[in-house]
Amino acid sequence: MVAVHRNWSPFVVSAPGKVILFGEHAVVYGKAAIAGSLDMRAYALVTPRTDTKARMVLPDIGVDILFDIHTLPQLSSTDLSHPSEVEALVPSSISIPEGPGRTAVLTFVYLYGCIFAESDRNTGFTLCVRSLLPVGAGLGSSAAFNVALSATLLQLTGQLQEEGVSASDKKLINQWAFHGEQVAHGTPSGIDNSVATYGGFLKYVKGEPSVNLESTHALRVLITNTNVPKSTKALVAGVRALRDRYPAVVDGILDSIHSISTTASSLFQSTSEAEESLEQQMQDIIRINHGLLSTLGVSHASLERVREVTAVRNLASKITGAGGGGCALTLIPNGMASGDVDVVARELEAEGFHCYQTVVGGGGVAIARSVDGKVAVEQWLADTIERHGSPSAGGDGDVYGSAVAGFATLPAAAIAVLKPE
């Protein structure tokens, strides 16, 4: 395979976020969890340069860094005892920002160093990532970034055989994205990057390969971010302390949550269940799962308020993620009008929450050179930027600098049209 060095046109890589549907906390003890991909994605615009610089622009978190690719370390995945140790190898000329930008820069340095051989480092590129996922809400924004970044670097070095479509391509992308998650999180489970790579619904058991449920069912959901900060570490420790005091009781709860996950797995894989029956069963196990998590002490007044507001309209809601604040998930019946969902969302937002109407179970990572299979990304970008205003021109070596500046300021609705079918 030959690396893509020159004469290539801009392309877009996108990857979805994730939501944990069932199995929170129980998964820590070897029980099953079910996760699904969100119809909310991170989008990476990749453009060629005429110099030997690599520029990473993350406008949503205020990062814009220009790397001299010849100063970036040359690595293999075995050079460090753990990918998070890459910080010691970052060139002193690079100023590492604080906050989410810090892990993004470290991840870029690590993955670029591992994936780009010396022979690949003869031309530059610009990577501008726009995420339609809220950062730090437990919806997989980090994994979506890492999958999009890994797919970009592998594509640029000619290591993908079918632009991310084939099983071997996805396996390779997922492997490198997991290393990126290690830089960001130390000891990730691997479920977030797997969902962002493969999409759909995955069943995960700690220490075992995740299983794609190959479901034809998609779920309409309302994700509510309570905006209440949480500590996953503290919540996990709290459940552990409760289990230490009452092992038989808590183990029974964890076993029940496991049964919910296995029931959900069967429902997703079912081809005989009528849609109405499937929705009813999903509502039932969502309510039960929330109740069980509440007994473990991981709910919060804000999450209970979400449940109360949605229950008035006979909607089922539950904690998604660690609990203690963070996000809640509400199942929306397929027959419910969007206007009625808007009413519920407004009521929740009046409580100070932030709501996202989305779908769970869509596709995974995708590489696109055109929009809707018709208009080249480069032309789409020019047309879209013209409609939304004129950006500033690019700098030396960045022939697409104005396009990148325009992409960085496009509204979310304009970017969302890049979502793969």
mmCIF file of C-alpha atoms in Angstrom, residues 159-317:
data_model
loop_
_atom_site.group_PDB
_atom_site.id
_atom_site.type_symbol
_atom_site.label_atom_id
_atom_site.label_comp_id
_atom_site.label_asym_id
_atom_site.label_seq_id
_atom_site.Cartn_x
_atom_site.Cartn_y
_atom_site.Cartn_z
ATOM 1 C CA GLN A 159 -2.876 1.625 5.705
ATOM 2 C CA LEU A 160 -6.625 1.365 5.098
ATOM 3 C CA GLN A 161 -7.592 -0.937 2.268
ATOM 4 C CA GLU A 162 -11.174 0.231 1.795
ATOM 5 C CA GLU A 163 -11.288 3.667 3.439
ATOM 6 C CA GLY A 164 -12.506 2.267 6.738
ATOM 7 C CA VAL A 165 -15.308 0.121 5.338
ATOM 8 C CA SER A 166 -13.819 -3.367 5.610
ATOM 9 C CA ALA A 167 -13.642 -5.461 8.760
ATOM 10 C CA SER A 168 -9.833 -5.342 8.701
ATOM 11 C CA ASP A 169 -9.874 -1.546 8.394
ATOM 12 C CA LYS A 170 -12.231 -1.193 11.342
ATOM 13 C CA LYS A 171 -10.159 -3.569 13.446
ATOM 14 C CA LEU A 172 -7.029 -1.498 12.777
ATOM 15 C CA ILE A 173 -8.792 1.796 13.499
ATOM 16 C CA ASN A 174 -10.223 0.387 16.731
ATOM 17 C CA GLN A 175 -6.830 -0.860 17.917
ATOM 18 C CA TRP A 176 -5.190 2.536 17.501
ATOM 19 C CA ALA A 177 -8.191 4.406 18.915
ATOM 20 C CA PHE A 178 -7.928 2.249 22.042
ATOM 21 C CA HIS A 179 -4.308 3.384 22.439
ATOM 22 C CA GLY A 180 -5.560 6.956 22.113
ATOM 23 C CA GLU A 181 -8.083 6.284 24.872
ATOM 24 C CA GLN A 182 -5.227 4.952 27.007
ATOM 25 C CA VAL A 183 -3.447 8.288 26.637
ATOM 26 C CA ALA A 184 -6.635 10.073 27.708
ATOM 27 C CA HIS A 185 -7.975 7.757 30.416
ATOM 28 C CA GLY A 186 -5.223 5.389 31.530
ATOM 29 C CA THR A 187 -7.183 2.112 31.725
ATOM 30 C CA PRO A 188 -10.262 2.430 29.486
ATOM 31 C CA SER A 189 -12.636 -0.499 29.046
ATOM 32 C CA GLY A 190 -12.501 -0.279 25.248
ATOM 33 C CA ILE A 191 -16.252 -0.104 24.847
ATOM 34 C CA ASP A 192 -16.343 3.593 23.891
ATOM 35 C CA ASN A 193 -13.884 3.302 21.018
ATOM 36 C CA SER A 194 -15.496 0.039 19.869
ATOM 37 C CA VAL A 195 -18.911 1.697 19.631
ATOM 38 C CA ALA A 196 -17.418 4.715 17.816
ATOM 39 C CA THR A 197 -15.676 2.402 15.344
ATOM 40 C CA TYR A 198 -18.337 -0.198 14.628
ATOM 41 C CA GLY A 199 -21.544 1.673 15.468
ATOM 42 C CA GLY A 200 -24.790 -0.139 16.225
ATOM 43 C CA PHE A 201 -25.261 -1.917 19.554
ATOM 44 C CA LEU A 202 -22.494 -3.713 21.416
ATOM 45 C CA LYS A 203 -22.576 -6.163 24.300
ATOM 46 C CA TYR A 204 -19.555 -5.877 26.550
ATOM 47 C CA VAL A 205 -18.234 -8.048 29.368
ATOM 48 C CA LYS A 206 -15.019 -7.016 31.124
ATOM 49 C CA GLY A 207 -12.020 -8.964 29.824
ATOM 50 C CA GLU A 208 -13.857 -10.311 26.782
ATOM 51 C CA PRO A 209 -14.094 -9.002 23.199
ATOM 52 C CA SER A 210 -17.166 -6.846 22.664
ATOM 53 C CA VAL A 211 -19.951 -8.428 20.606
ATOM 54 C CA ASN A 212 -21.753 -6.516 17.858
ATOM 55 C CA LEU A 213 -25.435 -7.363 18.248
ATOM 56 C CA GLU A 214 -26.085 -6.825 14.519
ATOM 57 C CA SER A 215 -29.418 -5.250 15.375
ATOM 58 C CA THR A 216 -31.820 -3.847 12.789
ATOM 59 C CA HIS A 217 -33.621 -1.864 15.492
ATOM 60 C CA ALA A 218 -32.834 1.788 16.153
ATOM 61 C CA LEU A 219 -34.019 3.637 19.240
ATOM 62 C CA ARG A 220 -35.306 7.188 19.430
ATOM 63 C CA VAL A 221 -34.045 8.723 22.642
ATOM 64 C CA LEU A 222 -33.883 11.992 24.490
ATOM 65 C CA ILE A 223 -30.541 12.496 26.226
ATOM 66 C CA THR A 224 -30.743 14.951 29.119
ATOM 67 C CA ASN A 225 -27.540 16.431 30.490
ATOM 68 C CA THR A 226 -28.327 17.561 34.025
ATOM 69 C CA ASN A 227 -25.139 19.666 34.041
ATOM 70 C CA VAL A 228 -24.451 18.296 37.519
ATOM 71 C CA PRO A 229 -20.749 17.377 37.804
ATOM 72 C CA LYS A 230 -19.969 13.856 38.913
ATOM 73 C CA SER A 231 -17.013 11.733 39.919
ATOM 74 C CA THR A 232 -17.139 8.306 38.305
ATOM 75 C CA LYS A 233 -14.316 7.160 40.568
ATOM 76 C CA ALA A 234 -16.223 8.171 43.724
ATOM 77 C CA LEU A 235 -19.464 6.576 42.526
ATOM 78 C CA VAL A 236 -17.745 3.283 41.692
ATOM 79 C CA ALA A 237 -16.049 3.358 45.103
ATOM 80 C CA GLY A 238 -19.404 3.952 46.777
ATOM 81 C CA VAL A 239 -20.937 0.877 45.165
ATOM 82 C CA ARG A 240 -17.897 -1.152 46.160
ATOM 83 C CA ALA A 241 -18.204 -0.015 49.778
ATOM 84 C CA LEU A 242 -21.907 -0.938 49.792
ATOM 85 C CA ARG A 243 -21.080 -4.362 48.383
ATOM 86 C CA ASP A 244 -18.405 -4.874 51.029
ATOM 87 C CA ARG A 245 -21.049 -4.261 53.724
ATOM 88 C CA TYR A 246 -23.861 -6.284 52.134
ATOM 89 C CA PRO A 247 -22.279 -8.656 49.600
ATOM 90 C CA ALA A 248 -25.235 -11.014 49.169
ATOM 91 C CA VAL A 249 -27.727 -8.179 48.734
ATOM 92 C CA VAL A 250 -25.629 -6.139 46.313
ATOM 93 C CA ASP A 251 -24.573 -9.188 44.304
ATOM 94 C CA GLY A 252 -28.266 -9.966 43.824
ATOM 95 C CA ILE A 253 -28.817 -6.449 42.450
ATOM 96 C CA LEU A 254 -25.813 -6.768 40.132
ATOM 97 C CA ASP A 255 -27.091 -10.145 38.899
ATOM 98 C CA SER A 256 -30.482 -8.558 38.166
ATOM 99 C CA ILE A 257 -28.808 -5.785 36.152
ATOM 100 C CA HIS A 258 -26.913 -8.467 34.240
ATOM 101 C CA SER A 259 -30.223 -10.181 33.446
ATOM 102 C CA ILE A 260 -31.572 -6.890 32.114
ATOM 103 C CA SER A 261 -28.573 -6.575 29.796
ATOM 104 C CA THR A 262 -28.992 -10.108 28.473
ATOM 105 C CA THR A 263 -32.721 -9.483 27.959
ATOM 106 C CA ALA A 264 -31.931 -6.309 26.026
ATOM 107 C CA SER A 265 -29.381 -8.199 23.943
ATOM 108 C CA SER A 266 -32.042 -10.724 22.931
ATOM 109 C CA LEU A 267 -34.520 -7.952 22.090
ATOM 110 C CA PHE A 268 -32.034 -6.128 19.866
ATOM 111 C CA GLN A 269 -31.231 -9.305 17.984
ATOM 112 C CA SER A 270 -34.859 -10.372 17.629
ATOM 113 C CA THR A 271 -36.355 -10.375 14.139
ATOM 114 C CA SER A 272 -39.791 -11.576 15.210
ATOM 115 C CA GLU A 273 -40.711 -8.990 17.858
ATOM 116 C CA ALA A 274 -43.315 -6.472 16.724
ATOM 117 C CA GLU A 275 -42.093 -2.876 17.102
ATOM 118 C CA GLU A 276 -44.782 -2.014 19.647
ATOM 119 C CA SER A 277 -43.997 -5.058 21.764
ATOM 120 C CA LEU A 278 -40.263 -4.328 21.628
ATOM 121 C CA GLU A 279 -40.829 -0.728 22.740
ATOM 122 C CA GLN A 280 -42.967 -1.832 25.685
ATOM 123 C CA GLN A 281 -40.376 -4.335 26.853
ATOM 124 C CA MET A 282 -37.634 -1.729 26.473
ATOM 125 C CA GLN A 283 -39.649 0.712 28.578
ATOM 126 C CA ASP A 284 -40.099 -1.941 31.259
ATOM 127 C CA ILE A 285 -36.425 -2.842 31.565
ATOM 128 C CA ILE A 286 -35.365 0.812 31.444
ATOM 129 C CA ARG A 287 -37.558 1.541 34.462
ATOM 130 C CA ILE A 288 -36.346 -1.551 36.302
ATOM 131 C CA ASN A 289 -32.693 -0.805 35.550
ATOM 132 C CA HIS A 290 -33.044 2.749 36.862
ATOM 133 C CA GLY A 291 -34.638 1.480 40.052
ATOM 134 C CA LEU A 292 -31.852 -1.001 40.639
ATOM 135 C CA LEU A 293 -29.189 1.652 40.069
ATOM 136 C CA SER A 294 -30.991 3.922 42.514
ATOM 137 C CA THR A 295 -30.820 1.226 45.188
ATOM 138 C CA LEU A 296 -27.043 1.188 44.684
ATOM 139 C CA GLY A 297 -26.994 4.872 45.655
ATOM 140 C CA VAL A 298 -25.834 6.286 42.307
ATOM 141 C CA SER A 299 -28.875 8.368 41.421
ATOM 142 C CA HIS A 300 -29.214 12.093 42.145
ATOM 143 C CA ALA A 301 -32.052 14.565 42.685
ATOM 144 C CA SER A 302 -31.507 15.925 39.163
ATOM 145 C CA LEU A 303 -31.800 12.462 37.616
ATOM 146 C CA GLU A 304 -34.930 11.736 39.619
ATOM 147 C CA ARG A 305 -36.396 15.005 38.373
ATOM 148 C CA VAL A 306 -35.823 13.872 34.775
ATOM 149 C CA ARG A 307 -37.588 10.619 35.579
ATOM 150 C CA GLU A 308 -40.520 12.452 37.179
ATOM 151 C CA VAL A 309 -41.007 14.937 34.313
ATOM 152 C CA THR A 310 -40.913 12.237 31.652
ATOM 153 C CA ALA A 311 -43.049 9.779 33.639
ATOM 154 C CA VAL A 312 -45.959 12.225 33.471
ATOM 155 C CA ARG A 313 -46.131 11.381 29.759
ATOM 156 C CA ASN A 314 -45.594 7.678 30.411
ATOM 157 C CA LEU A 315 -42.015 7.816 29.134
ATOM 158 C CA ALA A 316 -39.322 5.602 30.642
ATOM 159 C CA SER A 317 -36.056 7.197 31.771
#
